[in-house]
Short mmCIF file of C-alpha atoms and ligand atoms in Angstrom, two decimals:
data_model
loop_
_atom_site.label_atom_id
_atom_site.label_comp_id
_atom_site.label_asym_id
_atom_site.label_seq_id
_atom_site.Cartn_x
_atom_site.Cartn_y
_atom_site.Cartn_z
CA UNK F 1 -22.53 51.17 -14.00
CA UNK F 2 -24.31 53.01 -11.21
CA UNK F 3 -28.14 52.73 -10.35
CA UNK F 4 -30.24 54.69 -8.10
CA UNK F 5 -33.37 53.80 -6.81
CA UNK F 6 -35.65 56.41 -5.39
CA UNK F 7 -39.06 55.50 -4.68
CA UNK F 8 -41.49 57.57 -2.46
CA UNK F 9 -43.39 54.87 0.19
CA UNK F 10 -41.77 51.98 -0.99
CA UNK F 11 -39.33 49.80 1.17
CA UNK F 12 -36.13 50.28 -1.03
CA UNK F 13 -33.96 47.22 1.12
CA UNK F 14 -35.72 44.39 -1.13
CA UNK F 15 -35.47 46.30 -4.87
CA UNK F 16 -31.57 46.98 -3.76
CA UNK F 17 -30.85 43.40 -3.02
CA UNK F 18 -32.64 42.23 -5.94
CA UNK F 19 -30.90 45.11 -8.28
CA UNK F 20 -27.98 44.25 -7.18
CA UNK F 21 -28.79 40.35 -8.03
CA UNK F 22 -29.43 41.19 -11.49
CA UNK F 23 -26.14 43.52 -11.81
CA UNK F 24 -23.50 41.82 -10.03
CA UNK F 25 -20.56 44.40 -9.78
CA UNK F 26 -22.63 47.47 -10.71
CA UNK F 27 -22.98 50.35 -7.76
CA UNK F 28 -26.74 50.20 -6.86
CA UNK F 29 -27.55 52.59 -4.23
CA UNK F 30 -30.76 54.48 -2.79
CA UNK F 31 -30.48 57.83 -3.59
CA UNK F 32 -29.35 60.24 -0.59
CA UNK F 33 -29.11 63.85 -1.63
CA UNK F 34 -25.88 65.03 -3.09
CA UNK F 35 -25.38 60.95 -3.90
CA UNK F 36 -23.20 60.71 -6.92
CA UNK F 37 -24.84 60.84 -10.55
CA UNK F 38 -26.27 57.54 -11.61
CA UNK F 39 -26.16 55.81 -15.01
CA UNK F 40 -29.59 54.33 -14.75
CA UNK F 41 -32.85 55.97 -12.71
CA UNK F 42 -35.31 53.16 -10.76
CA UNK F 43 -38.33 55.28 -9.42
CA UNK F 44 -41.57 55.91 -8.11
CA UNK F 45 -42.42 59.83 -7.28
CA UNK F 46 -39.19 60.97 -6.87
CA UNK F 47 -38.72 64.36 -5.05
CA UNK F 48 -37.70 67.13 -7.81
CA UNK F 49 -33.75 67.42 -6.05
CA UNK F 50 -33.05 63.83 -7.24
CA UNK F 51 -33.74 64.51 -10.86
CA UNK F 52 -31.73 67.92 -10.40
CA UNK F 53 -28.84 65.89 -9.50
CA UNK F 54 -28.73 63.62 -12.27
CA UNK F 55 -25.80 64.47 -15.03
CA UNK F 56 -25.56 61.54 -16.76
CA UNK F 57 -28.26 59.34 -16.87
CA UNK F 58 -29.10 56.83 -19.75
CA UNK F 59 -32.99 55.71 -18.66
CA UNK F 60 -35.37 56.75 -16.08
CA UNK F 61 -37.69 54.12 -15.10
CA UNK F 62 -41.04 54.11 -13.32
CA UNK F 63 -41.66 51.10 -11.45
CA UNK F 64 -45.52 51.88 -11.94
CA UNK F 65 -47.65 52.20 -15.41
CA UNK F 66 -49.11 55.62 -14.49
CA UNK F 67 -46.50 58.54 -15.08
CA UNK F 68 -48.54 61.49 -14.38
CA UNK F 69 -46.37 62.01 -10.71
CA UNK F 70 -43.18 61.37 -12.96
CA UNK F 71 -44.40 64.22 -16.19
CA UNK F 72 -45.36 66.69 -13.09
CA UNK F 73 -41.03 66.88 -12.28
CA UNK F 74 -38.50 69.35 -14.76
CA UNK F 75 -36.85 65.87 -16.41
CA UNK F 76 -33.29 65.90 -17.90
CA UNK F 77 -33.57 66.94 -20.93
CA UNK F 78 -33.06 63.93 -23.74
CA UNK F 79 -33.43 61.02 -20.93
CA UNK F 80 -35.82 58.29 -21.61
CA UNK F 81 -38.99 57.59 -19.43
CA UNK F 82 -39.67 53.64 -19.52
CA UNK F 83 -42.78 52.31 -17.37
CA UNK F 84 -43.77 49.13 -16.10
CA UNK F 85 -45.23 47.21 -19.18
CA UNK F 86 -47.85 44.99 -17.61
CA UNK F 87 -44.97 43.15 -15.41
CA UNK F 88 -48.05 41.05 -13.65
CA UNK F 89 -50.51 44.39 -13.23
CA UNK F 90 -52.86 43.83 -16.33
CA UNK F 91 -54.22 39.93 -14.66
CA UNK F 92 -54.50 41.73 -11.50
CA UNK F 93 -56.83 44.51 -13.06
CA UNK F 94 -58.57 41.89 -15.08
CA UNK F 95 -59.63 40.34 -11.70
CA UNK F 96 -60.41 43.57 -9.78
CA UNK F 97 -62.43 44.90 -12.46
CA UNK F 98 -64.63 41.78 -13.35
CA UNK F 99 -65.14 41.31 -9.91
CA UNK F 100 -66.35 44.72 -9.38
CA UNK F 101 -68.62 44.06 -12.51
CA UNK F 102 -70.03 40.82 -11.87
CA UNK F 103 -70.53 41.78 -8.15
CA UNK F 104 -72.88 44.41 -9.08
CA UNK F 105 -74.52 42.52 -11.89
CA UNK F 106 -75.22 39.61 -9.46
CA UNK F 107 -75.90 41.54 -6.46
CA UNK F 108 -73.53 39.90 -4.70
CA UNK F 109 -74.03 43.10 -1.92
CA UNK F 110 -77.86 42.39 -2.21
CA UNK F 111 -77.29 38.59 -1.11
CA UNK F 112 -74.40 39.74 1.04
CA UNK F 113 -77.00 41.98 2.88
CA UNK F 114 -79.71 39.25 3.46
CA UNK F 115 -77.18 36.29 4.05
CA UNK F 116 -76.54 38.68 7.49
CA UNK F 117 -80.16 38.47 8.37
CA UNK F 118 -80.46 34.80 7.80
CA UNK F 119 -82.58 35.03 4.99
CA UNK F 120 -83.05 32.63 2.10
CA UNK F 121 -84.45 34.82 -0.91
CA UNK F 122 -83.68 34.82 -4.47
CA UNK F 123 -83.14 38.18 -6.56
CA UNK F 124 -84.66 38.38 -10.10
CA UNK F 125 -81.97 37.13 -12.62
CA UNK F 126 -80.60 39.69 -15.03
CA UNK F 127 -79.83 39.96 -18.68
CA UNK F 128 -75.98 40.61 -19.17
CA UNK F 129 -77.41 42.49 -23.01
CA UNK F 130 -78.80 45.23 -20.34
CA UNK F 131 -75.40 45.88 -18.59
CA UNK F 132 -73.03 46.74 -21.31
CA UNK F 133 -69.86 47.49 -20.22
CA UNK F 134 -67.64 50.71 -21.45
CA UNK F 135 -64.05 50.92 -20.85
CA UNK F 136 -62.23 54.26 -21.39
CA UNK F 137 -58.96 53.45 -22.34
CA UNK F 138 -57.47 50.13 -24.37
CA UNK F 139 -54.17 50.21 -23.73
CA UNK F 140 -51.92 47.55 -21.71
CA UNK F 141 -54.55 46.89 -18.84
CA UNK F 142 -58.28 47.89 -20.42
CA UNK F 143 -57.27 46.03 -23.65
CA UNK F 144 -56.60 42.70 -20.88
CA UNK F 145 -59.64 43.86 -18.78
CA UNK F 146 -61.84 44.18 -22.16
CA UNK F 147 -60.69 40.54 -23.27
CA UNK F 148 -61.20 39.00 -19.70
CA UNK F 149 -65.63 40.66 -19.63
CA UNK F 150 -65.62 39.43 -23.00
CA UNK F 151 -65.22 35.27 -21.76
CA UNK F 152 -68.32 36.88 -19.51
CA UNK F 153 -69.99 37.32 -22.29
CA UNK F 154 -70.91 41.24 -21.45
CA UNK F 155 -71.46 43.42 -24.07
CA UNK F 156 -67.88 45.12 -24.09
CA UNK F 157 -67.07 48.85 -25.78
CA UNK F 158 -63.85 50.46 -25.70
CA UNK F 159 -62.48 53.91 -26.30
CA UNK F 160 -59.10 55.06 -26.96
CA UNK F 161 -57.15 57.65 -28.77
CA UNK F 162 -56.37 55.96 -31.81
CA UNK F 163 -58.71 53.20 -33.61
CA UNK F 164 -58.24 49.60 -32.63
CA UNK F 165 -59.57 46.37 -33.68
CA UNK F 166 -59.93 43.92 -30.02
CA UNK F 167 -61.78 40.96 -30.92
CA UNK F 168 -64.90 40.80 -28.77
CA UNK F 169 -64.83 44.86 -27.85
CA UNK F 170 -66.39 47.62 -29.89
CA UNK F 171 -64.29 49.57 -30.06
CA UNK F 172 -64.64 53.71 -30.12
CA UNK F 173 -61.75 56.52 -30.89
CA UNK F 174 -61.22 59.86 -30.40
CA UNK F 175 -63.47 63.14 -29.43
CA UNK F 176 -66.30 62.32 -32.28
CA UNK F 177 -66.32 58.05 -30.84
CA UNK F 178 -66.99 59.24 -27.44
CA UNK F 179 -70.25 60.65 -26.92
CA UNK F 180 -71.53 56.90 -28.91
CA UNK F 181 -69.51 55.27 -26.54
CA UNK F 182 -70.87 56.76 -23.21
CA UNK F 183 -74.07 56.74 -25.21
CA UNK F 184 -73.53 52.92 -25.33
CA UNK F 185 -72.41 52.01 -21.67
CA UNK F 186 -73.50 51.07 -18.29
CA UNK F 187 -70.48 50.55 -16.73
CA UNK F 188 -67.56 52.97 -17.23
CA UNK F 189 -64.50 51.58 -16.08
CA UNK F 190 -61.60 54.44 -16.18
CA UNK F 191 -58.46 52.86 -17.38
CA UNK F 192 -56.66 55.94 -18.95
CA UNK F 193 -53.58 57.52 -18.06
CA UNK F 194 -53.93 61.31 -16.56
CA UNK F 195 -52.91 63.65 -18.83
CA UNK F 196 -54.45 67.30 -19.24
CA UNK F 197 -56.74 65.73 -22.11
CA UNK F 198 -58.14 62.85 -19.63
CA UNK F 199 -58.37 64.99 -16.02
CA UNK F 200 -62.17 65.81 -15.10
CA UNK F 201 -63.64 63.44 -17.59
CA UNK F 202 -66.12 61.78 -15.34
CA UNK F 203 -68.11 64.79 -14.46
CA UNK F 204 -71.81 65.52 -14.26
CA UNK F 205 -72.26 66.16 -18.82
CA UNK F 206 -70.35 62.95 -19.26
CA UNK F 207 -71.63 60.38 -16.46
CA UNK F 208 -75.15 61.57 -17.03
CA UNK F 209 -74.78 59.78 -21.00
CA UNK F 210 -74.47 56.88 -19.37
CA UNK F 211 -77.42 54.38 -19.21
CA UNK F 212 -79.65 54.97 -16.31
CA UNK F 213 -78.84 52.51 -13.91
CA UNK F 214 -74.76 53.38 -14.61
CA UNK F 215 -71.80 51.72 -12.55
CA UNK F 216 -68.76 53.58 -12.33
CA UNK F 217 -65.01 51.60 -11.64
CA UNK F 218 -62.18 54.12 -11.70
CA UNK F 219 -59.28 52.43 -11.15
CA UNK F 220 -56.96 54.35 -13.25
CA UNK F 221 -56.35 58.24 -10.72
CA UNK F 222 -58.27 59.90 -8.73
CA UNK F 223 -57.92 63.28 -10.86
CA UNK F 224 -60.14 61.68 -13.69
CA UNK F 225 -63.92 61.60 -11.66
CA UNK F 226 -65.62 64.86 -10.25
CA UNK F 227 -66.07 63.81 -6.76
CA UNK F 228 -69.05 65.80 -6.42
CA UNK F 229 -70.91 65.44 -9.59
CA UNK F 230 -70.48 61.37 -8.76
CA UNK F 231 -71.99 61.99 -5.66
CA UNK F 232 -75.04 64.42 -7.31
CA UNK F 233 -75.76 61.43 -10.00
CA UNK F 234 -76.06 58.66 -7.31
CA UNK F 235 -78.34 60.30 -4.99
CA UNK F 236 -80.64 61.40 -8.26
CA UNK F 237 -80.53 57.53 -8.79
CA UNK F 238 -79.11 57.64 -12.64
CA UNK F 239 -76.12 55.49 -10.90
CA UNK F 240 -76.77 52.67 -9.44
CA UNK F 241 -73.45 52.86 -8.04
CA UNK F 242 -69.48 53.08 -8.04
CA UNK F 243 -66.25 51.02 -7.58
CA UNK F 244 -63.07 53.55 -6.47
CA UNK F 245 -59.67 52.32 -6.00
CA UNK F 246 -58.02 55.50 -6.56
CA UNK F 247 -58.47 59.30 -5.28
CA UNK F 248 -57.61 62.47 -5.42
CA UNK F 249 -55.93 62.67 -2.11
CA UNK F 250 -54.30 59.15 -1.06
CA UNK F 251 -54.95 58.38 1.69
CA UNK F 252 -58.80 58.80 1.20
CA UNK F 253 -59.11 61.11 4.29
CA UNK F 254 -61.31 59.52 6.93
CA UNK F 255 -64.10 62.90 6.33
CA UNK F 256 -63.92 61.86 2.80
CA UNK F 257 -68.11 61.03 1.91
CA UNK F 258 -67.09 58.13 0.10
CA UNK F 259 -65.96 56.02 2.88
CA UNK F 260 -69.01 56.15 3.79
CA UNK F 261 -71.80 56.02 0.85
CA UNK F 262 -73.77 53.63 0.64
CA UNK F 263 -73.25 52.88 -3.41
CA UNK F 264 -69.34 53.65 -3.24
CA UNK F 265 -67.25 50.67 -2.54
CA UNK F 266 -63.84 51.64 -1.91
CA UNK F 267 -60.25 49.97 -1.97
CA UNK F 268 -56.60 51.83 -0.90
CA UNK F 269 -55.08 51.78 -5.15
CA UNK F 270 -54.76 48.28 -5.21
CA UNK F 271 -56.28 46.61 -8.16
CA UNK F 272 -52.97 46.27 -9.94
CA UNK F 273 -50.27 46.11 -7.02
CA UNK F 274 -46.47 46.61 -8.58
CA UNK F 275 -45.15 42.75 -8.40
CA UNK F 276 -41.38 42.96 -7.32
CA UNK F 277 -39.95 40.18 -9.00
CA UNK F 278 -41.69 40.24 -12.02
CA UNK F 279 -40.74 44.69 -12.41
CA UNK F 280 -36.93 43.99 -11.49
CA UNK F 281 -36.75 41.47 -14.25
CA UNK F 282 -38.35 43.28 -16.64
CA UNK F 283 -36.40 46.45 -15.74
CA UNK F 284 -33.08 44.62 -15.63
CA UNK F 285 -34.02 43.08 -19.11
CA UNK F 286 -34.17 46.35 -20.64
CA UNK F 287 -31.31 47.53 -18.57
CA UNK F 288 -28.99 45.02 -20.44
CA UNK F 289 -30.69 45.74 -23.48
CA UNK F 290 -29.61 49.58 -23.27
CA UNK F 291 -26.11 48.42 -22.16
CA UNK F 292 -26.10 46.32 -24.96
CA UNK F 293 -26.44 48.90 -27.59
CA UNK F 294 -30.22 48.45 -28.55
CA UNK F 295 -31.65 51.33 -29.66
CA UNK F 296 -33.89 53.80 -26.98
CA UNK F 297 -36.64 53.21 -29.41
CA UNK F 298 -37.01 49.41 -29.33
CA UNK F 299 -38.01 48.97 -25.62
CA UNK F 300 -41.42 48.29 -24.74
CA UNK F 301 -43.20 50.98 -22.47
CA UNK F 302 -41.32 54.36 -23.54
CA UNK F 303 -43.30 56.91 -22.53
CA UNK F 304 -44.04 59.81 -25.39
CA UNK F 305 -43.81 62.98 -23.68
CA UNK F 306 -45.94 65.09 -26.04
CA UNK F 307 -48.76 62.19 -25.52
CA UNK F 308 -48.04 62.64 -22.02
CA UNK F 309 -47.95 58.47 -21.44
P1 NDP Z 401 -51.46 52.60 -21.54
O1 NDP Z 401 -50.59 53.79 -21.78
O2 NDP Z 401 -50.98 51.27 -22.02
O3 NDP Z 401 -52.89 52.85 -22.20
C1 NDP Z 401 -53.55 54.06 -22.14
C2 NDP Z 401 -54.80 54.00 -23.01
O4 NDP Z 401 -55.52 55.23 -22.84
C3 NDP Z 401 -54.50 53.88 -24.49
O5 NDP Z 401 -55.42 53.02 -25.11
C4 NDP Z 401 -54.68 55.30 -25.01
O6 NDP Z 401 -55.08 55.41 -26.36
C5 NDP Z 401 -55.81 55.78 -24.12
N1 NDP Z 401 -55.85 57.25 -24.06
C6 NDP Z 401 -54.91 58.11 -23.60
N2 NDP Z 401 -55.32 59.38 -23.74
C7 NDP Z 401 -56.54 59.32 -24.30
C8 NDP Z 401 -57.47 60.31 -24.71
N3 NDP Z 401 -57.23 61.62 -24.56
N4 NDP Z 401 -58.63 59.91 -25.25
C9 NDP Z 401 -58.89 58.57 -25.42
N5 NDP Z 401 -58.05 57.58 -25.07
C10 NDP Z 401 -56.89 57.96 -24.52
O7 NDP Z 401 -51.75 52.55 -19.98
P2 NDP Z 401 -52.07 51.28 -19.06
O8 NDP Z 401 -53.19 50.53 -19.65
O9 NDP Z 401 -50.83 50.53 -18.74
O10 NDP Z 401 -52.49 52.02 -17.70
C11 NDP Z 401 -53.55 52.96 -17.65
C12 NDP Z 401 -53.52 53.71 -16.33
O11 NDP Z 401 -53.92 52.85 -15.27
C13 NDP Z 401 -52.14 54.20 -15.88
O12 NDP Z 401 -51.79 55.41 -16.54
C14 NDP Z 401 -52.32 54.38 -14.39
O13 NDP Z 401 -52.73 55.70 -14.09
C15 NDP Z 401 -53.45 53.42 -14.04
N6 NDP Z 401 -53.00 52.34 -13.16
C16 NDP Z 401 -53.63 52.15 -11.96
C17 NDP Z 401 -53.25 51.13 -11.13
C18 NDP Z 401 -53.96 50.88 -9.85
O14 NDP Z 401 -53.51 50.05 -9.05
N7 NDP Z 401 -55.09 51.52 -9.60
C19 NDP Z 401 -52.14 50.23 -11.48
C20 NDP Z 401 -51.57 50.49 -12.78
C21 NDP Z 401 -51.99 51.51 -13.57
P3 NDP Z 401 -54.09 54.94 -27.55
O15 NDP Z 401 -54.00 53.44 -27.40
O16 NDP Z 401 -54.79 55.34 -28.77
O17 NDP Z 401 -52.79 55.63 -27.29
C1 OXD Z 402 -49.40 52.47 -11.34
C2 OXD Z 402 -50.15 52.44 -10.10
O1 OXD Z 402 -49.50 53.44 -12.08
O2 OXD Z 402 -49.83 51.63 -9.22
O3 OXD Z 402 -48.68 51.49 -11.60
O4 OXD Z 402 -51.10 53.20 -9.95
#
């Protein structure tokens, strides 16, 4: 069995060893161009000549959730996409997000801000029924970020594609759930996958249904919030402000306003980080499985490529 591993910015010396832990005897290898044909795909934004060069491969899989980069590439034909299937990322966004939410709430920056000027002064306390919090997207990581604002005891709403049933979420589908939704929210947290349905969704007609006072937390891609039209809603003052981990161009580049906005907190795309360990065992699991004879459609975290995740 051969495995290739080709992952743009990602130190490929530590998945090989640990590949070739799991697969003793099996010819893992980081993909060099004209590198023989591999049996089994391990990647992360992998330049379009790799997948050209691939005859014979069983599985193709992304050692991220999001596999908008991936969908962007001409796949071989028939091949199976598999993403990461929480592998450690949905605690990690749990934390990030309810830290972003509760920071706000609290005024954490507000205290933050006086604390440096040596002063002692309480804030007036809040009611959490006046900071409902909206959460586009219910799948592996906003259904686990949902459940974790819920032990807050915020007001939680959900939206997704198809209906669900979360206990402690309301939960909204589909075009005709999501003007109620926004309607409904103060936060927005973006947790959906980018697909030509979800790019652009944060812009000006959408954001401004939020409550006034609205907190936006994208932490799903960059492509999903109008940069400008986030900008034009905080400095008319219906947001109160925003939480970005992730951007259209990554790097943020230094110009970039955000870095530099008051309301806008920013982070480099790491509320969820890709846990080594935990995505080789998980990888190699399914590996085996395939190897095995288990059928394609019995592994968790196939992607549907008509759905587009
Ligand atoms: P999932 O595929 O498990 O969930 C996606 C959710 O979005 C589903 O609930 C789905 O609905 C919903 N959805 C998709 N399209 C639409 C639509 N058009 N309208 C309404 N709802 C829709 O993804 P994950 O939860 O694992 O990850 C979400 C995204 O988070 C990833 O795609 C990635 O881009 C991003 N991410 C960011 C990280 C970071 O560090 N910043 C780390 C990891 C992921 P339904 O359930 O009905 O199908
Ligand atoms: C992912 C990410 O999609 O890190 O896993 O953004």
């Amino acid at each position: 069995m051969r495995i290739s591993f080709c992952c743009t910015d990602t130190k490929a010396q530590p998945w090989l060893d640990a590949l070739n832990a799991s697969f003793p005897g099996a010819d893992v290898q980081a993909w060099a161009p004209g590198a023989p044909a591999a049996d089994y795909a391990v990647v992360w934004a992998p330049p379009q000549q790799f997948l050209d060069e691939q005859t014979r491969l069983k599985g193709i899989f992304n050692i991220g959730a999001g596999v908008d980069a991936l969908l962007k590439l001409r796949l071989p034909p028939g091949v199976p996409v598999v993403r990461l299937d929480d592998a450690g990322m949905s605690v990690q966004m749990a934390e990030y997000v309810c830290h972003a939410v509760i920071r706000h709430f609290r005024e954490f920056d507000g205290y933050d801000a006086d604390a440096s000027l040596g002063k002692w002064s309480y804030r007036k306390t809040r009611l959490r029924r006046d900071f409902p919090v909206g959460i586009m997207g219910l799948g592996v990581l906003g259904e686990r970020v949902g459940r974790a604002l819920a032990q807050f005891e915020f007001p939680v709403m959900g939206w997704s594609r198809s209906a669900k049933s979360i206990p402690g979420v309301q939960c909204f589908s589909g075009e005709t759930g999501f003007s109620g939704f926004l309607a409904a929210s103060r936060f927005l947290v973006c947790l959906l996958p980018l697909t030509p349905d979800t790019e652009n969704i944060m812009r000006h007609d959408t954001l401004a249904q939020l409550q006034p006072g609205g907190y936006v937390i994208n932490v799903a891609r960059g492509n999903h919030l109008v940069d400008e039209d986030l900008l034009a809603l905080l400095d008319s003052g219906h947001l109160a402000g925003a939480t970005l981990d992730v951007f259209r161009t990554e790097p943020l580049p230094a110009s970039h306003p955000f870095w530099r906005h008051p309301k806008i907190t920013v982070t480099p795309h790491t509320s969820a980080r890709t846990l080594r360990a935990e995505s080789i065992e998980q990888i190699a699991g399914k590996i085996r499985a395939l190897e095995a004879g288990a059928p394609i459609a019995s592994l968790a975290g196939r992607i549907d490529p008509h759905k587009g995740y």
